[in-house]
Amino acid sequence: MLSISRLRYFLLAAVLSLVSLKTANAETTTKLTVVVNGIRQQKGAICFRVYASEKGFPMSDTSEIQSGCTRVTGKTVTKSFSGLKPGKYAVAIVHDENGNRKLDTDFFGIPKEGFGISNNPIVSIQTGTPAFSKSSFTVTKSTSVNISVKYSLDP
């Protein structure tokens, strides 16, 4: 009887060791909160795309790691993204006023709807689309970023 009791304690100790080892090796995740300011019309939605690399940034709708839209109800919209691993990220937003889930542009490719990019870089005909490196920021814990909506290219 004594040996069965010892075996139970040994097995219990082994299981507890494995559980604590798994907990110690679990990856930390973070939460990113994006605040969009300067919305001029209270219609449509603000659509967000979170990128973890330059691949497809900021136009691709297939290379983002998280995305989503939030209905516009005021001059500011906030959306949170959970479960991100610590690292570098960039965010692109579109004020999708007509609900087609894309940035409408004119014949020359100039946006007809509001848009914004993390770090609020200059976007003009001369500068072109901002690079991921200029728009990215480091997330190591819960982080909040502010993006201002632009309704035209910068001069």
mmCIF file of C-alpha atoms in Angstrom:
data_model
loop_
_atom_site.group_PDB
_atom_site.id
_atom_site.type_symbol
_atom_site.label_atom_id
_atom_site.label_comp_id
_atom_site.label_asym_id
_atom_site.label_seq_id
_atom_site.Cartn_x
_atom_site.Cartn_y
_atom_site.Cartn_z
ATOM 1 C CA MET A 1 0.000 0.000 0.000
ATOM 2 C CA LEU A 2 2.804 2.366 0.801
ATOM 3 C CA SER A 3 4.394 1.993 -2.647
ATOM 4 C CA ILE A 4 1.092 2.786 -4.449
ATOM 5 C CA SER A 5 0.723 5.905 -2.345
ATOM 6 C CA ARG A 6 4.276 7.009 -3.227
ATOM 7 C CA LEU A 7 3.581 6.334 -6.906
ATOM 8 C CA ARG A 8 0.509 8.584 -6.745
ATOM 9 C CA TYR A 9 2.523 11.407 -5.181
ATOM 10 C CA PHE A 10 5.228 10.984 -7.799
ATOM 11 C CA LEU A 11 2.694 11.112 -10.648
ATOM 12 C CA LEU A 12 0.949 14.119 -9.116
ATOM 13 C CA ALA A 13 4.290 15.928 -8.744
ATOM 14 C CA ALA A 14 5.212 15.109 -12.354
ATOM 15 C CA VAL A 15 1.899 16.414 -13.709
ATOM 16 C CA LEU A 16 2.155 19.611 -11.666
ATOM 17 C CA SER A 17 5.709 20.156 -12.937
ATOM 18 C CA LEU A 18 4.572 19.820 -16.544
ATOM 19 C CA VAL A 19 1.664 22.208 -16.038
ATOM 20 C CA SER A 20 3.873 24.867 -14.460
ATOM 21 C CA LEU A 21 6.487 24.412 -17.202
ATOM 22 C CA LYS A 22 3.849 24.968 -19.893
ATOM 23 C CA THR A 23 2.606 28.091 -18.098
ATOM 24 C CA ALA A 24 6.136 29.480 -17.849
ATOM 25 C CA ASN A 25 6.732 28.953 -21.580
ATOM 26 C CA ALA A 26 3.405 30.469 -22.701
ATOM 27 C CA GLU A 27 3.870 33.374 -25.085
ATOM 28 C CA THR A 28 2.945 36.780 -23.812
ATOM 29 C CA THR A 29 0.340 38.626 -25.818
ATOM 30 C CA THR A 30 -0.520 42.293 -25.861
ATOM 31 C CA LYS A 31 -3.457 44.556 -26.619
ATOM 32 C CA LEU A 32 -3.330 47.375 -29.166
ATOM 33 C CA THR A 33 -5.864 50.194 -28.941
ATOM 34 C CA VAL A 34 -6.188 52.463 -31.980
ATOM 35 C CA VAL A 35 -7.839 55.869 -31.539
ATOM 36 C CA VAL A 36 -8.901 57.604 -34.764
ATOM 37 C CA ASN A 37 -9.377 61.376 -34.523
ATOM 38 C CA GLY A 38 -10.651 64.057 -36.915
ATOM 39 C CA ILE A 39 -13.582 62.231 -38.472
ATOM 40 C CA ARG A 40 -15.527 64.880 -40.358
ATOM 41 C CA GLN A 41 -18.738 63.036 -41.287
ATOM 42 C CA GLN A 42 -20.684 60.790 -38.950
ATOM 43 C CA LYS A 43 -21.579 58.160 -41.536
ATOM 44 C CA GLY A 44 -20.117 54.856 -42.636
ATOM 45 C CA ALA A 45 -17.379 53.052 -40.714
ATOM 46 C CA ILE A 46 -13.706 53.284 -39.904
ATOM 47 C CA CYS A 47 -11.990 50.122 -41.173
ATOM 48 C CA PHE A 48 -8.697 49.058 -39.587
ATOM 49 C CA ARG A 49 -5.867 46.812 -40.778
ATOM 50 C CA VAL A 50 -3.006 45.830 -38.477
ATOM 51 C CA TYR A 51 0.211 44.703 -40.206
ATOM 52 C CA ALA A 52 3.220 42.952 -38.646
ATOM 53 C CA SER A 53 5.536 43.424 -41.641
ATOM 54 C CA GLU A 54 5.951 45.481 -44.778
ATOM 55 C CA LYS A 55 4.330 42.725 -46.842
ATOM 56 C CA GLY A 56 1.225 44.317 -48.358
ATOM 57 C CA PHE A 57 1.348 47.420 -46.154
ATOM 58 C CA PRO A 58 -0.805 49.540 -46.301
ATOM 59 C CA MET A 59 -3.089 48.545 -49.176
ATOM 60 C CA SER A 60 -3.403 44.750 -49.142
ATOM 61 C CA ASP A 61 -6.487 43.259 -47.565
ATOM 62 C CA THR A 62 -4.942 39.786 -47.361
ATOM 63 C CA SER A 63 -1.636 40.345 -45.555
ATOM 64 C CA GLU A 64 -2.847 42.059 -42.397
ATOM 65 C CA ILE A 65 -2.769 40.048 -39.194
ATOM 66 C CA GLN A 66 -5.961 41.555 -37.768
ATOM 67 C CA SER A 67 -8.641 43.814 -39.162
ATOM 68 C CA GLY A 68 -12.131 45.077 -38.497
ATOM 69 C CA CYS A 69 -14.514 47.978 -38.910
ATOM 70 C CA THR A 70 -16.271 50.172 -36.358
ATOM 71 C CA ARG A 71 -19.349 52.255 -37.115
ATOM 72 C CA VAL A 72 -18.782 56.015 -36.968
ATOM 73 C CA THR A 73 -20.819 57.679 -34.219
ATOM 74 C CA GLY A 74 -18.757 60.803 -33.556
ATOM 75 C CA LYS A 75 -15.536 62.621 -34.402
ATOM 76 C CA THR A 76 -13.457 59.902 -32.696
ATOM 77 C CA VAL A 77 -13.543 56.096 -32.990
ATOM 78 C CA THR A 78 -11.636 53.568 -30.868
ATOM 79 C CA LYS A 79 -10.954 49.908 -31.640
ATOM 80 C CA SER A 80 -8.863 47.376 -29.718
ATOM 81 C CA PHE A 81 -6.971 44.357 -31.039
ATOM 82 C CA SER A 82 -6.040 41.604 -28.569
ATOM 83 C CA GLY A 83 -3.712 38.634 -28.739
ATOM 84 C CA LEU A 84 -0.831 40.364 -30.532
ATOM 85 C CA LYS A 85 2.663 39.058 -29.872
ATOM 86 C CA PRO A 86 5.211 41.676 -28.802
ATOM 87 C CA GLY A 87 6.841 43.188 -31.895
ATOM 88 C CA LYS A 88 6.615 45.888 -34.572
ATOM 89 C CA TYR A 89 3.244 46.804 -36.042
ATOM 90 C CA ALA A 90 1.706 49.408 -38.324
ATOM 91 C CA VAL A 91 -1.950 50.312 -38.780
ATOM 92 C CA ALA A 92 -3.808 51.635 -41.817
ATOM 93 C CA ILE A 93 -7.362 52.986 -41.579
ATOM 94 C CA VAL A 94 -10.025 54.019 -44.082
ATOM 95 C CA HIS A 95 -13.136 56.090 -43.443
ATOM 96 C CA ASP A 96 -15.414 53.889 -45.518
ATOM 97 C CA GLU A 97 -18.260 56.344 -45.987
ATOM 98 C CA ASN A 98 -20.151 54.291 -48.597
ATOM 99 C CA GLY A 99 -19.785 50.845 -46.972
ATOM 100 C CA ASN A 100 -17.908 49.060 -49.772
ATOM 101 C CA ARG A 101 -15.028 48.046 -47.420
ATOM 102 C CA LYS A 102 -12.275 49.667 -49.539
ATOM 103 C CA LEU A 103 -10.578 53.012 -50.089
ATOM 104 C CA ASP A 104 -12.212 54.653 -53.080
ATOM 105 C CA THR A 105 -9.792 56.531 -55.333
ATOM 106 C CA ASP A 106 -10.089 58.660 -58.446
ATOM 107 C CA PHE A 107 -8.639 57.931 -61.880
ATOM 108 C CA PHE A 108 -5.151 58.957 -60.695
ATOM 109 C CA GLY A 109 -5.268 56.851 -57.526
ATOM 110 C CA ILE A 110 -5.877 59.798 -55.205
ATOM 111 C CA PRO A 111 -8.136 58.855 -52.264
ATOM 112 C CA LYS A 112 -11.747 60.076 -52.376
ATOM 113 C CA GLU A 113 -12.420 58.903 -48.795
ATOM 114 C CA GLY A 114 -10.617 59.583 -45.542
ATOM 115 C CA PHE A 115 -7.550 57.511 -44.669
ATOM 116 C CA GLY A 116 -4.806 57.386 -42.066
ATOM 117 C CA ILE A 117 -1.637 55.541 -41.133
ATOM 118 C CA SER A 118 0.042 55.022 -37.781
ATOM 119 C CA ASN A 119 2.643 57.662 -36.873
ATOM 120 C CA ASN A 120 0.651 60.060 -39.118
ATOM 121 C CA PRO A 121 3.320 60.314 -41.869
ATOM 122 C CA ILE A 122 3.126 62.834 -44.696
ATOM 123 C CA VAL A 123 1.288 61.356 -47.671
ATOM 124 C CA SER A 124 1.627 63.349 -50.874
ATOM 125 C CA ILE A 125 2.209 62.856 -54.569
ATOM 126 C CA GLN A 126 5.921 63.491 -53.931
ATOM 127 C CA THR A 127 6.300 61.125 -50.948
ATOM 128 C CA GLY A 128 3.963 58.399 -52.169
ATOM 129 C CA THR A 129 2.736 55.637 -49.897
ATOM 130 C CA PRO A 130 4.588 55.583 -46.556
ATOM 131 C CA ALA A 131 6.893 52.649 -45.853
ATOM 132 C CA PHE A 132 6.214 50.188 -43.026
ATOM 133 C CA SER A 133 9.452 51.310 -41.332
ATOM 134 C CA LYS A 134 8.199 54.919 -41.063
ATOM 135 C CA SER A 135 4.739 53.892 -39.927
ATOM 136 C CA SER A 136 5.576 51.093 -37.510
ATOM 137 C CA PHE A 137 5.826 51.187 -33.729
ATOM 138 C CA THR A 138 6.899 48.683 -31.099
ATOM 139 C CA VAL A 139 4.338 46.893 -28.956
ATOM 140 C CA THR A 140 5.722 45.236 -25.821
ATOM 141 C CA LYS A 141 2.669 45.568 -23.582
ATOM 142 C CA SER A 142 -0.764 47.087 -23.933
ATOM 143 C CA THR A 143 -0.272 50.040 -26.274
ATOM 144 C CA SER A 144 -2.436 52.864 -27.600
ATOM 145 C CA VAL A 145 -1.813 54.788 -30.847
ATOM 146 C CA ASN A 146 -3.575 57.828 -32.309
ATOM 147 C CA ILE A 147 -4.250 58.214 -36.020
ATOM 148 C CA SER A 148 -5.579 61.413 -37.602
ATOM 149 C CA VAL A 149 -7.870 60.978 -40.596
ATOM 150 C CA LYS A 150 -6.753 62.774 -43.765
ATOM 151 C CA TYR A 151 -9.335 63.643 -46.380
ATOM 152 C CA SER A 152 -6.791 64.807 -48.956
ATOM 153 C CA LEU A 153 -3.123 64.370 -49.716
ATOM 154 C CA ASP A 154 -0.646 66.567 -47.854
ATOM 155 C CA PRO A 155 0.694 69.564 -49.822
#
